[in-house]
Each structure stands twice: as C-alpha cells, then as structure tokens.
Amino acid sequence: MLNGNRITRERIAAMEPRIRPFLRHTPVLRVDMADFGRPPVSVDLKLECLQHSGSFKARGAFTNLLERPVPKAGVVAASGGNHGAAVAYAAMRLGHKATIFVPEVSPPAKLERIRGYGAELVVGGARYAEALAASESFAEKSGALQIHAFNQEETLVGQGTLGLEIEADLPDLDTLLVAVGGGGLIGGIAAWFAGRIRIIAVEPEGAPTLHRAFEAGRPVDAPAEGIAADSLAPKRVGEMMFPIAEAFVERSILVSDDEIIAAQAALWDRVRIISEPGGAATFAAILSGRYAPAAGERVAVLVCGANANPAKF
C-alpha cells in the first residue's frame, strides 16, 4: 500500500477476471510517425477508444457495480460524459437504474450514448463541479449509490486493469503516455506498473490539474477550460490518485488546443481512428514533438476515448 491507498497490483489482478466478461480486449496498432510528417519512429496506439461505451471508463464502472452493494434506487454519477455513459452502460448490463448528471459543456455524442443506455439524464451547470454537487444532493435524497469518476477506490482499481492489459499486449514497453483529467486512469495504471515503466502524463494547457498538483505538492484547483473540458477538466486531481502519481508518474506534459485538434485530424485522416479531444491529447504530445522518443525507446500512447463526431474535426 502507498500512503494508505489500497490501489495495489494484487487488487487490480484479482478484479480483472471479474470484469473481463463485460469488456473488450482492445487492440494495439503500431504506426510509423513518418506517415504523420514526423521523424520515422514506431509508436504503439492502445485503442481503448474501442471499449464499450466509447472509453476506458467502463472498467471502473463495472468494478463499482460488482464490488459495492447497489440499492433499489440504483446508481448516480456526475460526468463530463464518458463516465456517465460507462455507468449507464454497466447499469443496463447488470439490471440497475442509473441517473447521470452532466454539465452543459458535455457534447451531444456523449449525451446520446447516455440516453441510449436507458439512464435518466440531467443536464445542468457550466462545468463538472456543478454536476457533481447536483449528483451528491440527489444521492443524499434518493439513497442511490454514488459512483465517483476518479476519486473512488473501485474506480481506480478498475482503470488499473487497463495497465494489466497493456503490459500483456506490450511486454517490452518502455514509456506510456496517459491523458489526465481527474487522474483515475493514470492513477490506476501507475499503481499497476509501480515504477516498472516510464509513465508520462499529458494534459491540456487549459486544464493542467496534475501539473498544478505537482507544482504545489498536493491537489489544488486548476483552470477548467479548453477543447477537452468535457473530459479532462475537473477542478483538481483526486486525493486518492495523487500519492500514486507522485511516486510513479515521471512528469506532466501540456499540449495546446490546436495541437489536440491536429492530433484528432491526423488520427482520422491517416489511420481512420475517431478520437475525442481528451483521447487524442496523448497523440498530440508525440505529433507536436512535445514528447520526443529517444533512439530505440518503445513508446505507446493510450487513445482513451472516441465519443466525438469526425465531421467536426
């Protein structure tokens, strides 16, 4: 255990077979950056954007619903969109009622997914923090089980199973780039690898939550703006993930909105991969040169979400 956290390799390994029947083992695609106008170097794309509900969030959602008792009132979640879609999907598969609160910034593609899974959808507030407050009030009044998007043990453990899968896919991996919003994904993955590979955080310049936390030595409020605000812009990273990140995440790289847009377009144009802004942030770090692999370095980027409309790239 690390600083009291119970997000361990053993717990992640024990959880993986429990949620495996409900998940896809997502593919890895190796690309040559020369095809994107960059110096020739091979990069592996882990396409978790092809997961059920369109993002990695299904892992944490199923872990919560299988590990915690669900009351008759069902479950409630606040989300920029992807977590809500995943909770709605998991609740549908397991036969539970779901109520999802999202801010007004959430894109139509994500709202359509949530509704399509049969959840009750409540849209209100400018940003995630307001949706979270509304969901907490609903949970208190209704008795529904609240499933936090990132600051929840079960959520971190579930996301950590993606680290296990990546290691099985890429046993010789040196470096993995992971996008950060609240930090549930990178926290779970970092807990799995526990320093055995280099893990680099990638964040939008308009929402540098982990970057600010590293500077301050603790989670602190950060701006919540930019093109990826629906998925990578809570006020701050989670308290549970931060000691894991301090121990096992090498650093945070910031990318601009223009670089994220360019990465989305390049993934679609060259390899026909649809990625939302939050999912394309990691590839933006490579494409822009903000992260330059060393000679012989085995690098992978996690493309973690696909709830977007390619017509708008």
PDB file of C-alpha atoms in Angstrom:
ATOM      1  CA  MET A   1       0.000   0.000   0.000  1.00  0.00           C
ATOM      2  CA  LEU A   2       1.117   3.548  -0.745  1.00  0.00           C
ATOM      3  CA  ASN A   3       0.255   6.372   1.672  1.00  0.00           C
ATOM      4  CA  GLY A   4      -2.772   4.446   2.893  1.00  0.00           C
ATOM      5  CA  ASN A   5      -4.078   3.749  -0.615  1.00  0.00           C
ATOM      6  CA  ARG A   6      -5.392   0.276  -1.283  1.00  0.00           C
ATOM      7  CA  ILE A   7      -4.893   0.506  -5.032  1.00  0.00           C
ATOM      8  CA  THR A   8      -2.472  -2.385  -5.341  1.00  0.00           C
ATOM      9  CA  ARG A   9      -1.299  -4.688  -8.113  1.00  0.00           C
ATOM     10  CA  GLU A  10      -2.810  -7.625  -6.231  1.00  0.00           C
ATOM     11  CA  ARG A  11      -6.225  -5.992  -6.017  1.00  0.00           C
ATOM     12  CA  ILE A  12      -6.144  -4.986  -9.681  1.00  0.00           C
ATOM     13  CA  ALA A  13      -5.135  -8.505 -10.741  1.00  0.00           C
ATOM     14  CA  ALA A  14      -7.948 -10.023  -8.679  1.00  0.00           C
ATOM     15  CA  MET A  15     -10.514  -7.638 -10.188  1.00  0.00           C
ATOM     16  CA  GLU A  16      -9.584  -8.150 -13.824  1.00  0.00           C
ATOM     17  CA  PRO A  17     -11.211 -11.594 -14.293  1.00  0.00           C
ATOM     18  CA  ARG A  18     -14.387 -10.368 -12.590  1.00  0.00           C
ATOM     19  CA  ILE A  19     -14.958  -7.538 -15.069  1.00  0.00           C
ATOM     20  CA  ARG A  20     -13.427  -9.304 -18.081  1.00  0.00           C
ATOM     21  CA  PRO A  21     -16.760 -10.851 -19.248  1.00  0.00           C
ATOM     22  CA  PHE A  22     -18.165  -7.335 -19.675  1.00  0.00           C
ATOM     23  CA  LEU A  23     -15.198  -5.760 -21.504  1.00  0.00           C
ATOM     24  CA  ARG A  24     -13.481  -5.829 -24.866  1.00  0.00           C
ATOM     25  CA  HIS A  25      -9.759  -6.568 -25.054  1.00  0.00           C
ATOM     26  CA  THR A  26      -8.962  -3.520 -27.150  1.00  0.00           C
ATOM     27  CA  PRO A  27      -6.354  -3.707 -29.931  1.00  0.00           C
ATOM     28  CA  VAL A  28      -2.925  -2.154 -30.339  1.00  0.00           C
ATOM     29  CA  LEU A  29      -1.967  -0.513 -33.634  1.00  0.00           C
ATOM     30  CA  ARG A  30       1.689   0.214 -34.424  1.00  0.00           C
ATOM     31  CA  VAL A  31       2.218   3.320 -36.540  1.00  0.00           C
ATOM     32  CA  ASP A  32       5.276   4.939 -38.103  1.00  0.00           C
ATOM     33  CA  MET A  33       5.365   8.635 -37.266  1.00  0.00           C
ATOM     34  CA  ALA A  34       6.836   9.245 -40.741  1.00  0.00           C
ATOM     35  CA  ASP A  35       3.281   8.723 -42.010  1.00  0.00           C
ATOM     36  CA  PHE A  36       2.309  11.786 -39.979  1.00  0.00           C
ATOM     37  CA  GLY A  37       5.130  14.010 -41.227  1.00  0.00           C
ATOM     38  CA  ARG A  38       7.375  13.395 -38.221  1.00  0.00           C
ATOM     39  CA  PRO A  39      10.782  11.682 -37.953  1.00  0.00           C
ATOM     40  CA  PRO A  40      10.451   7.922 -38.524  1.00  0.00           C
ATOM     41  CA  VAL A  41       9.815   6.198 -35.195  1.00  0.00           C
ATOM     42  CA  SER A  42       7.381   3.436 -34.280  1.00  0.00           C
ATOM     43  CA  VAL A  43       4.664   4.253 -31.756  1.00  0.00           C
ATOM     44  CA  ASP A  44       2.053   1.839 -30.429  1.00  0.00           C
ATOM     45  CA  LEU A  45      -1.505   3.124 -30.114  1.00  0.00           C
ATOM     46  CA  LYS A  46      -3.550   1.312 -27.470  1.00  0.00           C
ATOM     47  CA  LEU A  47      -7.068   1.791 -28.802  1.00  0.00           C
ATOM     48  CA  GLU A  48      -9.139   1.828 -25.645  1.00  0.00           C
ATOM     49  CA  CYS A  49     -11.383   4.215 -27.563  1.00  0.00           C
ATOM     50  CA  LEU A  50     -12.943   0.999 -28.924  1.00  0.00           C
ATOM     51  CA  GLN A  51     -14.087  -0.088 -25.464  1.00  0.00           C
ATOM     52  CA  HIS A  52     -17.795  -0.454 -24.624  1.00  0.00           C
ATOM     53  CA  SER A  53     -19.415   2.983 -24.133  1.00  0.00           C
ATOM     54  CA  GLY A  54     -16.579   4.577 -26.119  1.00  0.00           C
ATOM     55  CA  SER A  55     -13.909   4.916 -23.439  1.00  0.00           C
ATOM     56  CA  PHE A  56     -11.856   3.224 -20.731  1.00  0.00           C
ATOM     57  CA  LYS A  57     -14.445   4.309 -18.130  1.00  0.00           C
ATOM     58  CA  ALA A  58     -16.372   1.050 -18.466  1.00  0.00           C
ATOM     59  CA  ARG A  59     -13.649  -0.646 -16.404  1.00  0.00           C
ATOM     60  CA  GLY A  60     -14.202   1.497 -13.337  1.00  0.00           C
ATOM     61  CA  ALA A  61     -17.972   1.460 -13.758  1.00  0.00           C
ATOM     62  CA  PHE A  62     -18.232  -2.339 -13.759  1.00  0.00           C
ATOM     63  CA  THR A  63     -15.808  -2.595 -10.843  1.00  0.00           C
ATOM     64  CA  ASN A  64     -18.006  -0.287  -8.757  1.00  0.00           C
ATOM     65  CA  LEU A  65     -21.224  -2.107  -9.584  1.00  0.00           C
ATOM     66  CA  LEU A  66     -19.729  -5.537  -8.916  1.00  0.00           C
ATOM     67  CA  GLU A  67     -17.817  -4.607  -5.750  1.00  0.00           C
ATOM     68  CA  ARG A  68     -20.385  -2.416  -3.976  1.00  0.00           C
ATOM     69  CA  PRO A  69     -23.992  -3.219  -2.998  1.00  0.00           C
ATOM     70  CA  VAL A  70     -26.422  -1.377  -5.256  1.00  0.00           C
ATOM     71  CA  PRO A  71     -29.634  -0.170  -3.562  1.00  0.00           C
ATOM     72  CA  LYS A  72     -33.107  -0.230  -5.089  1.00  0.00           C
ATOM     73  CA  ALA A  73     -32.674   3.456  -6.027  1.00  0.00           C
ATOM     74  CA  GLY A  74     -29.828   2.400  -8.305  1.00  0.00           C
ATOM     75  CA  VAL A  75     -26.688   4.372  -9.008  1.00  0.00           C
ATOM     76  CA  VAL A  76     -25.920   8.018  -9.674  1.00  0.00           C
ATOM     77  CA  ALA A  77     -22.871   9.605 -11.280  1.00  0.00           C
ATOM     78  CA  ALA A  78     -21.620  13.025 -12.300  1.00  0.00           C
ATOM     79  CA  SER A  79     -19.667  13.189 -15.504  1.00  0.00           C
ATOM     80  CA  GLY A  80     -18.439  15.255 -18.390  1.00  0.00           C
ATOM     81  CA  GLY A  81     -19.934  12.456 -20.459  1.00  0.00           C
ATOM     82  CA  ASN A  82     -17.699   9.383 -20.651  1.00  0.00           C
ATOM     83  CA  HIS A  83     -18.026   8.270 -17.031  1.00  0.00           C
ATOM     84  CA  GLY A  84     -21.763   8.798 -17.226  1.00  0.00           C
ATOM     85  CA  ALA A  85     -22.005   6.729 -20.397  1.00  0.00           C
ATOM     86  CA  ALA A  86     -19.959   3.952 -18.805  1.00  0.00           C
ATOM     87  CA  VAL A  87     -22.038   3.894 -15.614  1.00  0.00           C
ATOM     88  CA  ALA A  88     -25.225   3.920 -17.678  1.00  0.00           C
ATOM     89  CA  TYR A  89     -23.917   1.033 -19.804  1.00  0.00           C
ATOM     90  CA  ALA A  90     -22.795  -1.024 -16.794  1.00  0.00           C
ATOM     91  CA  ALA A  91     -26.096  -0.409 -15.016  1.00  0.00           C
ATOM     92  CA  MET A  92     -28.008  -1.502 -18.111  1.00  0.00           C
ATOM     93  CA  ARG A  93     -25.952  -4.707 -18.425  1.00  0.00           C
ATOM     94  CA  LEU A  94     -26.355  -5.547 -14.726  1.00  0.00           C
ATOM     95  CA  GLY A  95     -30.015  -4.560 -14.416  1.00  0.00           C
ATOM     96  CA  HIS A  96     -29.774  -1.427 -12.259  1.00  0.00           C
ATOM     97  CA  LYS A  97     -31.342   2.009 -12.536  1.00  0.00           C
ATOM     98  CA  ALA A  98     -28.931   4.855 -13.332  1.00  0.00           C
ATOM     99  CA  THR A  99     -29.210   8.640 -13.041  1.00  0.00           C
ATOM    100  CA  ILE A 100     -26.469  10.690 -14.685  1.00  0.00           C
ATOM    101  CA  PHE A 101     -25.723  14.387 -14.109  1.00  0.00           C
ATOM    102  CA  VAL A 102     -23.675  16.200 -16.751  1.00  0.00           C
ATOM    103  CA  PRO A 103     -22.686  19.850 -17.273  1.00  0.00           C
ATOM    104  CA  GLU A 104     -23.834  21.950 -20.205  1.00  0.00           C
ATOM    105  CA  VAL A 105     -20.390  21.609 -21.822  1.00  0.00           C
ATOM    106  CA  SER A 106     -20.937  17.886 -22.498  1.00  0.00           C
ATOM    107  CA  PRO A 107     -21.092  17.215 -26.263  1.00  0.00           C
ATOM    108  CA  PRO A 108     -24.169  15.740 -27.942  1.00  0.00           C
ATOM    109  CA  ALA A 109     -22.373  12.492 -28.852  1.00  0.00           C
ATOM    110  CA  LYS A 110     -21.912  11.685 -25.161  1.00  0.00           C
ATOM    111  CA  LEU A 111     -25.447  12.662 -24.186  1.00  0.00           C
ATOM    112  CA  GLU A 112     -26.835  10.423 -26.908  1.00  0.00           C
ATOM    113  CA  ARG A 113     -24.859   7.460 -25.563  1.00  0.00           C
ATOM    114  CA  ILE A 114     -26.150   8.002 -22.026  1.00  0.00           C
ATOM    115  CA  ARG A 115     -29.751   8.231 -23.161  1.00  0.00           C
ATOM    116  CA  GLY A 116     -29.263   5.226 -25.424  1.00  0.00           C
ATOM    117  CA  TYR A 117     -28.319   3.072 -22.433  1.00  0.00           C
ATOM    118  CA  GLY A 118     -31.620   3.917 -20.730  1.00  0.00           C
ATOM    119  CA  ALA A 119     -30.315   6.172 -17.959  1.00  0.00           C
ATOM    120  CA  GLU A 120     -32.098   9.209 -16.573  1.00  0.00           C
ATOM    121  CA  LEU A 121     -30.060  12.182 -17.821  1.00  0.00           C
ATOM    122  CA  VAL A 122     -29.912  15.544 -16.039  1.00  0.00           C
ATOM    123  CA  VAL A 123     -28.051  18.391 -17.796  1.00  0.00           C
ATOM    124  CA  GLY A 124     -27.153  21.487 -15.782  1.00  0.00           C
ATOM    125  CA  GLY A 125     -24.326  23.718 -14.642  1.00  0.00           C
ATOM    126  CA  ALA A 126     -21.426  25.088 -16.594  1.00  0.00           C
ATOM    127  CA  ARG A 127     -18.760  22.590 -15.526  1.00  0.00           C
ATOM    128  CA  TYR A 128     -18.224  19.163 -13.964  1.00  0.00           C
ATOM    129  CA  ALA A 129     -18.029  20.515 -10.388  1.00  0.00           C
ATOM    130  CA  GLU A 130     -21.624  21.741 -10.597  1.00  0.00           C
ATOM    131  CA  ALA A 131     -22.860  18.423 -11.969  1.00  0.00           C
ATOM    132  CA  LEU A 132     -21.011  16.671  -9.134  1.00  0.00           C
ATOM    133  CA  ALA A 133     -22.704  18.836  -6.487  1.00  0.00           C
ATOM    134  CA  ALA A 134     -26.114  18.116  -8.024  1.00  0.00           C
ATOM    135  CA  SER A 135     -25.394  14.370  -8.086  1.00  0.00           C
ATOM    136  CA  GLU A 136     -24.347  14.407  -4.431  1.00  0.00           C
ATOM    137  CA  SER A 137     -27.603  16.110  -3.470  1.00  0.00           C
ATOM    138  CA  PHE A 138     -29.561  13.541  -5.477  1.00  0.00           C
ATOM    139  CA  ALA A 139     -27.713  10.654  -3.799  1.00  0.00           C
ATOM    140  CA  GLU A 140     -28.454  12.041  -0.356  1.00  0.00           C
ATOM    141  CA  LYS A 141     -32.174  12.431  -1.093  1.00  0.00           C
ATOM    142  CA  SER A 142     -32.749   9.230  -3.062  1.00  0.00           C
ATOM    143  CA  GLY A 143     -30.355   6.770  -1.453  1.00  0.00           C
ATOM    144  CA  ALA A 144     -28.774   5.958  -4.823  1.00  0.00           C
ATOM    145  CA  LEU A 145     -25.182   4.693  -4.801  1.00  0.00           C
ATOM    146  CA  GLN A 146     -22.825   7.425  -5.936  1.00  0.00           C
ATOM    147  CA  ILE A 147     -20.046   6.358  -8.305  1.00  0.00           C
ATOM    148  CA  HIS A 148     -17.271   8.933  -8.469  1.00  0.00           C
ATOM    149  CA  ALA A 149     -15.496   9.392 -11.780  1.00  0.00           C
ATOM    150  CA  PHE A 150     -11.982   9.274 -10.321  1.00  0.00           C
ATOM    151  CA  ASN A 151     -11.719   9.719  -6.527  1.00  0.00           C
ATOM    152  CA  GLN A 152     -13.013   6.263  -5.609  1.00  0.00           C
ATOM    153  CA  GLU A 153     -11.031   3.122  -4.771  1.00  0.00           C
ATOM    154  CA  GLU A 154     -13.087   0.872  -7.005  1.00  0.00           C
ATOM    155  CA  THR A 155     -12.820   3.314  -9.904  1.00  0.00           C
ATOM    156  CA  LEU A 156      -9.031   3.390  -9.653  1.00  0.00           C
ATOM    157  CA  VAL A 157      -8.809  -0.388  -9.350  1.00  0.00           C
ATOM    158  CA  GLY A 158     -10.981  -0.837 -12.425  1.00  0.00           C
ATOM    159  CA  GLN A 159      -8.946   1.597 -14.509  1.00  0.00           C
ATOM    160  CA  GLY A 160      -5.817  -0.189 -13.313  1.00  0.00           C
ATOM    161  CA  THR A 161      -6.911  -3.303 -15.217  1.00  0.00           C
ATOM    162  CA  LEU A 162      -6.063  -1.385 -18.379  1.00  0.00           C
ATOM    163  CA  GLY A 163      -2.451  -1.279 -17.193  1.00  0.00           C
ATOM    164  CA  LEU A 164      -2.536  -5.056 -16.792  1.00  0.00           C
ATOM    165  CA  GLU A 165      -3.896  -5.411 -20.339  1.00  0.00           C
ATOM    166  CA  ILE A 166      -1.307  -3.037 -21.802  1.00  0.00           C
ATOM    167  CA  GLU A 167       1.507  -4.997 -20.165  1.00  0.00           C
ATOM    168  CA  ALA A 168       0.147  -8.219 -21.651  1.00  0.00           C
ATOM    169  CA  ASP A 169      -0.064  -6.572 -25.088  1.00  0.00           C
ATOM    170  CA  LEU A 170       3.315  -4.794 -24.922  1.00  0.00           C
ATOM    171  CA  PRO A 171       5.648  -6.627 -22.531  1.00  0.00           C
ATOM    172  CA  ASP A 172       8.727  -4.729 -23.779  1.00  0.00           C
ATOM    173  CA  LEU A 173       7.204  -1.273 -23.338  1.00  0.00           C
ATOM    174  CA  ASP A 174       9.479   1.491 -22.049  1.00  0.00           C
ATOM    175  CA  THR A 175       7.154   4.513 -21.929  1.00  0.00           C
ATOM    176  CA  LEU A 176       3.395   5.040 -21.798  1.00  0.00           C
ATOM    177  CA  LEU A 177       1.669   8.388 -22.339  1.00  0.00           C
ATOM    178  CA  VAL A 178      -1.650   8.767 -20.499  1.00  0.00           C
ATOM    179  CA  ALA A 179      -4.127  11.664 -20.568  1.00  0.00           C
ATOM    180  CA  VAL A 180      -5.144  13.201 -17.238  1.00  0.00           C
ATOM    181  CA  GLY A 181      -8.304  14.889 -16.027  1.00  0.00           C
ATOM    182  CA  GLY A 182      -9.192  13.833 -12.501  1.00  0.00           C
ATOM    183  CA  GLY A 183      -6.463  11.212 -12.603  1.00  0.00           C
ATOM    184  CA  GLY A 184      -8.384   7.978 -12.140  1.00  0.00           C
ATOM    185  CA  LEU A 185      -6.951   6.450 -15.295  1.00  0.00           C
ATOM    186  CA  ILE A 186      -3.312   7.347 -14.758  1.00  0.00           C
ATOM    187  CA  GLY A 187      -3.603   6.578 -11.040  1.00  0.00           C
ATOM    188  CA  GLY A 188      -4.840   3.052 -11.672  1.00  0.00           C
ATOM    189  CA  ILE A 189      -2.332   2.392 -14.454  1.00  0.00           C
ATOM    190  CA  ALA A 190       0.570   3.797 -12.425  1.00  0.00           C
ATOM    191  CA  ALA A 191      -0.428   1.624  -9.472  1.00  0.00           C
ATOM    192  CA  TRP A 192      -0.293  -1.428 -11.732  1.00  0.00           C
ATOM    193  CA  PHE A 193       3.127  -0.700 -13.242  1.00  0.00           C
ATOM    194  CA  ALA A 194       4.519   0.648  -9.933  1.00  0.00           C
ATOM    195  CA  GLY A 195       7.614   2.193 -11.496  1.00  0.00           C
ATOM    196  CA  ARG A 196       8.447  -0.664 -13.883  1.00  0.00           C
ATOM    197  CA  ILE A 197       7.974   1.570 -16.937  1.00  0.00           C
ATOM    198  CA  ARG A 198       8.105   5.334 -17.529  1.00  0.00           C
ATOM    199  CA  ILE A 199       4.642   6.910 -17.311  1.00  0.00           C
ATOM    200  CA  ILE A 200       4.145  10.403 -18.719  1.00  0.00           C
ATOM    201  CA  ALA A 201       1.008  12.446 -18.046  1.00  0.00           C
ATOM    202  CA  VAL A 202      -0.451  14.567 -20.839  1.00  0.00           C
ATOM    203  CA  GLU A 203      -2.836  17.434 -20.099  1.00  0.00           C
ATOM    204  CA  PRO A 204      -4.404  20.332 -21.979  1.00  0.00           C
ATOM    205  CA  GLU A 205      -2.874  23.730 -21.288  1.00  0.00           C
ATOM    206  CA  GLY A 206      -6.335  24.938 -20.296  1.00  0.00           C
ATOM    207  CA  ALA A 207      -6.821  22.240 -17.624  1.00  0.00           C
ATOM    208  CA  PRO A 208      -3.441  21.420 -16.009  1.00  0.00           C
ATOM    209  CA  THR A 209      -4.761  19.606 -12.943  1.00  0.00           C
ATOM    210  CA  LEU A 210      -1.861  17.211 -12.295  1.00  0.00           C
ATOM    211  CA  HIS A 211       0.713  19.756 -13.488  1.00  0.00           C
ATOM    212  CA  ARG A 212      -0.508  22.217 -10.842  1.00  0.00           C
ATOM    213  CA  ALA A 213      -0.648  19.480  -8.208  1.00  0.00           C
ATOM    214  CA  PHE A 214       2.969  18.501  -8.884  1.00  0.00           C
ATOM    215  CA  GLU A 215       3.999  22.148  -8.528  1.00  0.00           C
ATOM    216  CA  ALA A 216       2.118  22.544  -5.239  1.00  0.00           C
ATOM    217  CA  GLY A 217       2.918  19.122  -3.813  1.00  0.00           C
ATOM    218  CA  ARG A 218      -0.801  18.388  -3.353  1.00  0.00           C
ATOM    219  CA  PRO A 219      -4.047  18.525  -5.328  1.00  0.00           C
ATOM    220  CA  VAL A 220      -5.045  22.162  -5.904  1.00  0.00           C
ATOM    221  CA  ASP A 221      -7.628  23.919  -8.044  1.00  0.00           C
ATOM    222  CA  ALA A 222      -6.653  24.476 -11.673  1.00  0.00           C
ATOM    223  CA  PRO A 223      -8.346  26.137 -14.641  1.00  0.00           C
ATOM    224  CA  ALA A 224     -11.043  24.060 -16.331  1.00  0.00           C
ATOM    225  CA  GLU A 225     -11.074  25.363 -19.868  1.00  0.00           C
ATOM    226  CA  GLY A 226     -10.262  24.344 -23.418  1.00  0.00           C
ATOM    227  CA  ILE A 227     -11.406  21.934 -26.074  1.00  0.00           C
ATOM    228  CA  ALA A 228     -11.138  18.894 -23.787  1.00  0.00           C
ATOM    229  CA  ALA A 229     -13.032  20.498 -20.893  1.00  0.00           C
ATOM    230  CA  ASP A 230     -15.772  17.848 -21.030  1.00  0.00           C
ATOM    231  CA  SER A 231     -13.342  15.030 -20.204  1.00  0.00           C
ATOM    232  CA  LEU A 232     -10.066  16.490 -18.891  1.00  0.00           C
ATOM    233  CA  ALA A 233     -11.164  19.441 -16.786  1.00  0.00           C
ATOM    234  CA  PRO A 234     -12.317  18.791 -13.230  1.00  0.00           C
ATOM    235  CA  LYS A 235     -11.198  21.400 -10.699  1.00  0.00           C
ATOM    236  CA  ARG A 236      -8.389  19.205  -9.383  1.00  0.00           C
ATOM    237  CA  VAL A 237      -6.996  15.680  -9.410  1.00  0.00           C
ATOM    238  CA  GLY A 238      -8.258  13.169  -6.870  1.00  0.00           C
ATOM    239  CA  GLU A 239      -6.770  12.850  -3.407  1.00  0.00           C
ATOM    240  CA  MET A 240      -6.503   9.068  -3.805  1.00  0.00           C
ATOM    241  CA  MET A 241      -4.507   9.133  -7.011  1.00  0.00           C
ATOM    242  CA  PHE A 242      -2.055  11.893  -6.128  1.00  0.00           C
ATOM    243  CA  PRO A 243       0.377   9.878  -3.934  1.00  0.00           C
ATOM    244  CA  ILE A 244       0.441   7.219  -6.643  1.00  0.00           C
ATOM    245  CA  ALA A 245       1.253   9.855  -9.269  1.00  0.00           C
ATOM    246  CA  GLU A 246       3.939  11.398  -7.063  1.00  0.00           C
ATOM    247  CA  ALA A 247       5.599   8.005  -6.750  1.00  0.00           C
ATOM    248  CA  PHE A 248       5.211   6.616 -10.257  1.00  0.00           C
ATOM    249  CA  VAL A 249       4.433   9.353 -12.835  1.00  0.00           C
ATOM    250  CA  GLU A 250       7.604  10.931 -14.195  1.00  0.00           C
ATOM    251  CA  ARG A 251       6.145  14.295 -15.241  1.00  0.00           C
ATOM    252  CA  SER A 252       3.254  16.091 -16.915  1.00  0.00           C
ATOM    253  CA  ILE A 253       3.385  17.461 -20.466  1.00  0.00           C
ATOM    254  CA  LEU A 254       0.971  20.215 -21.516  1.00  0.00           C
ATOM    255  CA  VAL A 255      -0.470  20.393 -25.033  1.00  0.00           C
ATOM    256  CA  SER A 256      -2.441  23.196 -26.675  1.00  0.00           C
ATOM    257  CA  ASP A 257      -5.968  23.020 -28.061  1.00  0.00           C
ATOM    258  CA  ASP A 258      -4.568  23.465 -31.578  1.00  0.00           C
ATOM    259  CA  GLU A 259      -2.237  20.513 -31.046  1.00  0.00           C
ATOM    260  CA  ILE A 260      -5.110  18.362 -29.802  1.00  0.00           C
ATOM    261  CA  ILE A 261      -7.230  19.304 -32.821  1.00  0.00           C
ATOM    262  CA  ALA A 262      -4.325  18.471 -35.138  1.00  0.00           C
ATOM    263  CA  ALA A 263      -3.919  15.080 -33.436  1.00  0.00           C
ATOM    264  CA  GLN A 264      -7.630  14.301 -33.818  1.00  0.00           C
ATOM    265  CA  ALA A 265      -7.497  15.171 -37.510  1.00  0.00           C
ATOM    266  CA  ALA A 266      -4.298  13.197 -38.099  1.00  0.00           C
ATOM    267  CA  LEU A 267      -5.645  10.064 -36.414  1.00  0.00           C
ATOM    268  CA  TRP A 268      -8.765  10.246 -38.567  1.00  0.00           C
ATOM    269  CA  ASP A 269      -7.036  11.183 -41.828  1.00  0.00           C
ATOM    270  CA  ARG A 270      -4.147   8.693 -41.664  1.00  0.00           C
ATOM    271  CA  VAL A 271      -5.498   5.684 -39.772  1.00  0.00           C
ATOM    272  CA  ARG A 272      -9.269   6.292 -39.583  1.00  0.00           C
ATOM    273  CA  ILE A 273      -9.337   6.358 -35.787  1.00  0.00           C
ATOM    274  CA  ILE A 274     -12.030   8.531 -34.222  1.00  0.00           C
ATOM    275  CA  SER A 275     -10.839  10.167 -31.023  1.00  0.00           C
ATOM    276  CA  GLU A 276     -12.395  12.833 -28.874  1.00  0.00           C
ATOM    277  CA  PRO A 277     -10.117  15.692 -27.697  1.00  0.00           C
ATOM    278  CA  GLY A 278      -9.319  14.036 -24.368  1.00  0.00           C
ATOM    279  CA  GLY A 279      -8.469  10.794 -26.132  1.00  0.00           C
ATOM    280  CA  ALA A 280      -6.221  12.496 -28.686  1.00  0.00           C
ATOM    281  CA  ALA A 281      -4.199  14.512 -26.157  1.00  0.00           C
ATOM    282  CA  THR A 282      -1.551  11.819 -25.766  1.00  0.00           C
ATOM    283  CA  PHE A 283      -1.001  11.527 -29.500  1.00  0.00           C
ATOM    284  CA  ALA A 284      -0.818  15.329 -29.629  1.00  0.00           C
ATOM    285  CA  ALA A 285       2.246  15.160 -27.378  1.00  0.00           C
ATOM    286  CA  ILE A 286       4.032  12.912 -29.888  1.00  0.00           C
ATOM    287  CA  LEU A 287       2.758  14.615 -33.039  1.00  0.00           C
ATOM    288  CA  SER A 288       3.733  18.084 -31.805  1.00  0.00           C
ATOM    289  CA  GLY A 289       7.176  16.978 -30.659  1.00  0.00           C
ATOM    290  CA  ARG A 290       6.491  17.914 -27.047  1.00  0.00           C
ATOM    291  CA  TYR A 291       7.482  14.336 -26.290  1.00  0.00           C
ATOM    292  CA  ALA A 292      10.311  13.077 -28.478  1.00  0.00           C
ATOM    293  CA  PRO A 293      11.135   9.368 -28.059  1.00  0.00           C
ATOM    294  CA  ALA A 294      14.806   8.500 -27.667  1.00  0.00           C
ATOM    295  CA  ALA A 295      16.519   6.185 -30.125  1.00  0.00           C
ATOM    296  CA  GLY A 296      15.257   2.659 -29.552  1.00  0.00           C
ATOM    297  CA  GLU A 297      12.641   3.711 -26.994  1.00  0.00           C
ATOM    298  CA  ARG A 298       9.467   1.608 -27.109  1.00  0.00           C
ATOM    299  CA  VAL A 299       6.645   4.124 -26.695  1.00  0.00           C
ATOM    300  CA  ALA A 300       2.884   3.684 -26.510  1.00  0.00           C
ATOM    301  CA  VAL A 301       0.141   6.271 -26.338  1.00  0.00           C
ATOM    302  CA  LEU A 302      -3.239   5.497 -24.853  1.00  0.00           C
ATOM    303  CA  VAL A 303      -6.091   6.662 -27.080  1.00  0.00           C
ATOM    304  CA  CYS A 304      -8.700   6.519 -24.381  1.00  0.00           C
ATOM    305  CA  GLY A 305     -11.968   7.929 -25.738  1.00  0.00           C
ATOM    306  CA  ALA A 306     -13.911   8.066 -29.020  1.00  0.00           C
ATOM    307  CA  ASN A 307     -17.137   9.887 -28.223  1.00  0.00           C
ATOM    308  CA  ALA A 308     -16.813  12.510 -30.930  1.00  0.00           C
ATOM    309  CA  ASN A 309     -18.099  13.341 -34.393  1.00  0.00           C
ATOM    310  CA  PRO A 310     -15.337  13.125 -37.047  1.00  0.00           C
ATOM    311  CA  ALA A 311     -17.269  15.529 -39.265  1.00  0.00           C
ATOM    312  CA  LYS A 312     -16.282  18.261 -36.800  1.00  0.00           C
ATOM    313  CA  PHE A 313     -12.532  17.575 -36.765  1.00  0.00           C
TER     314      PHE A 313
END
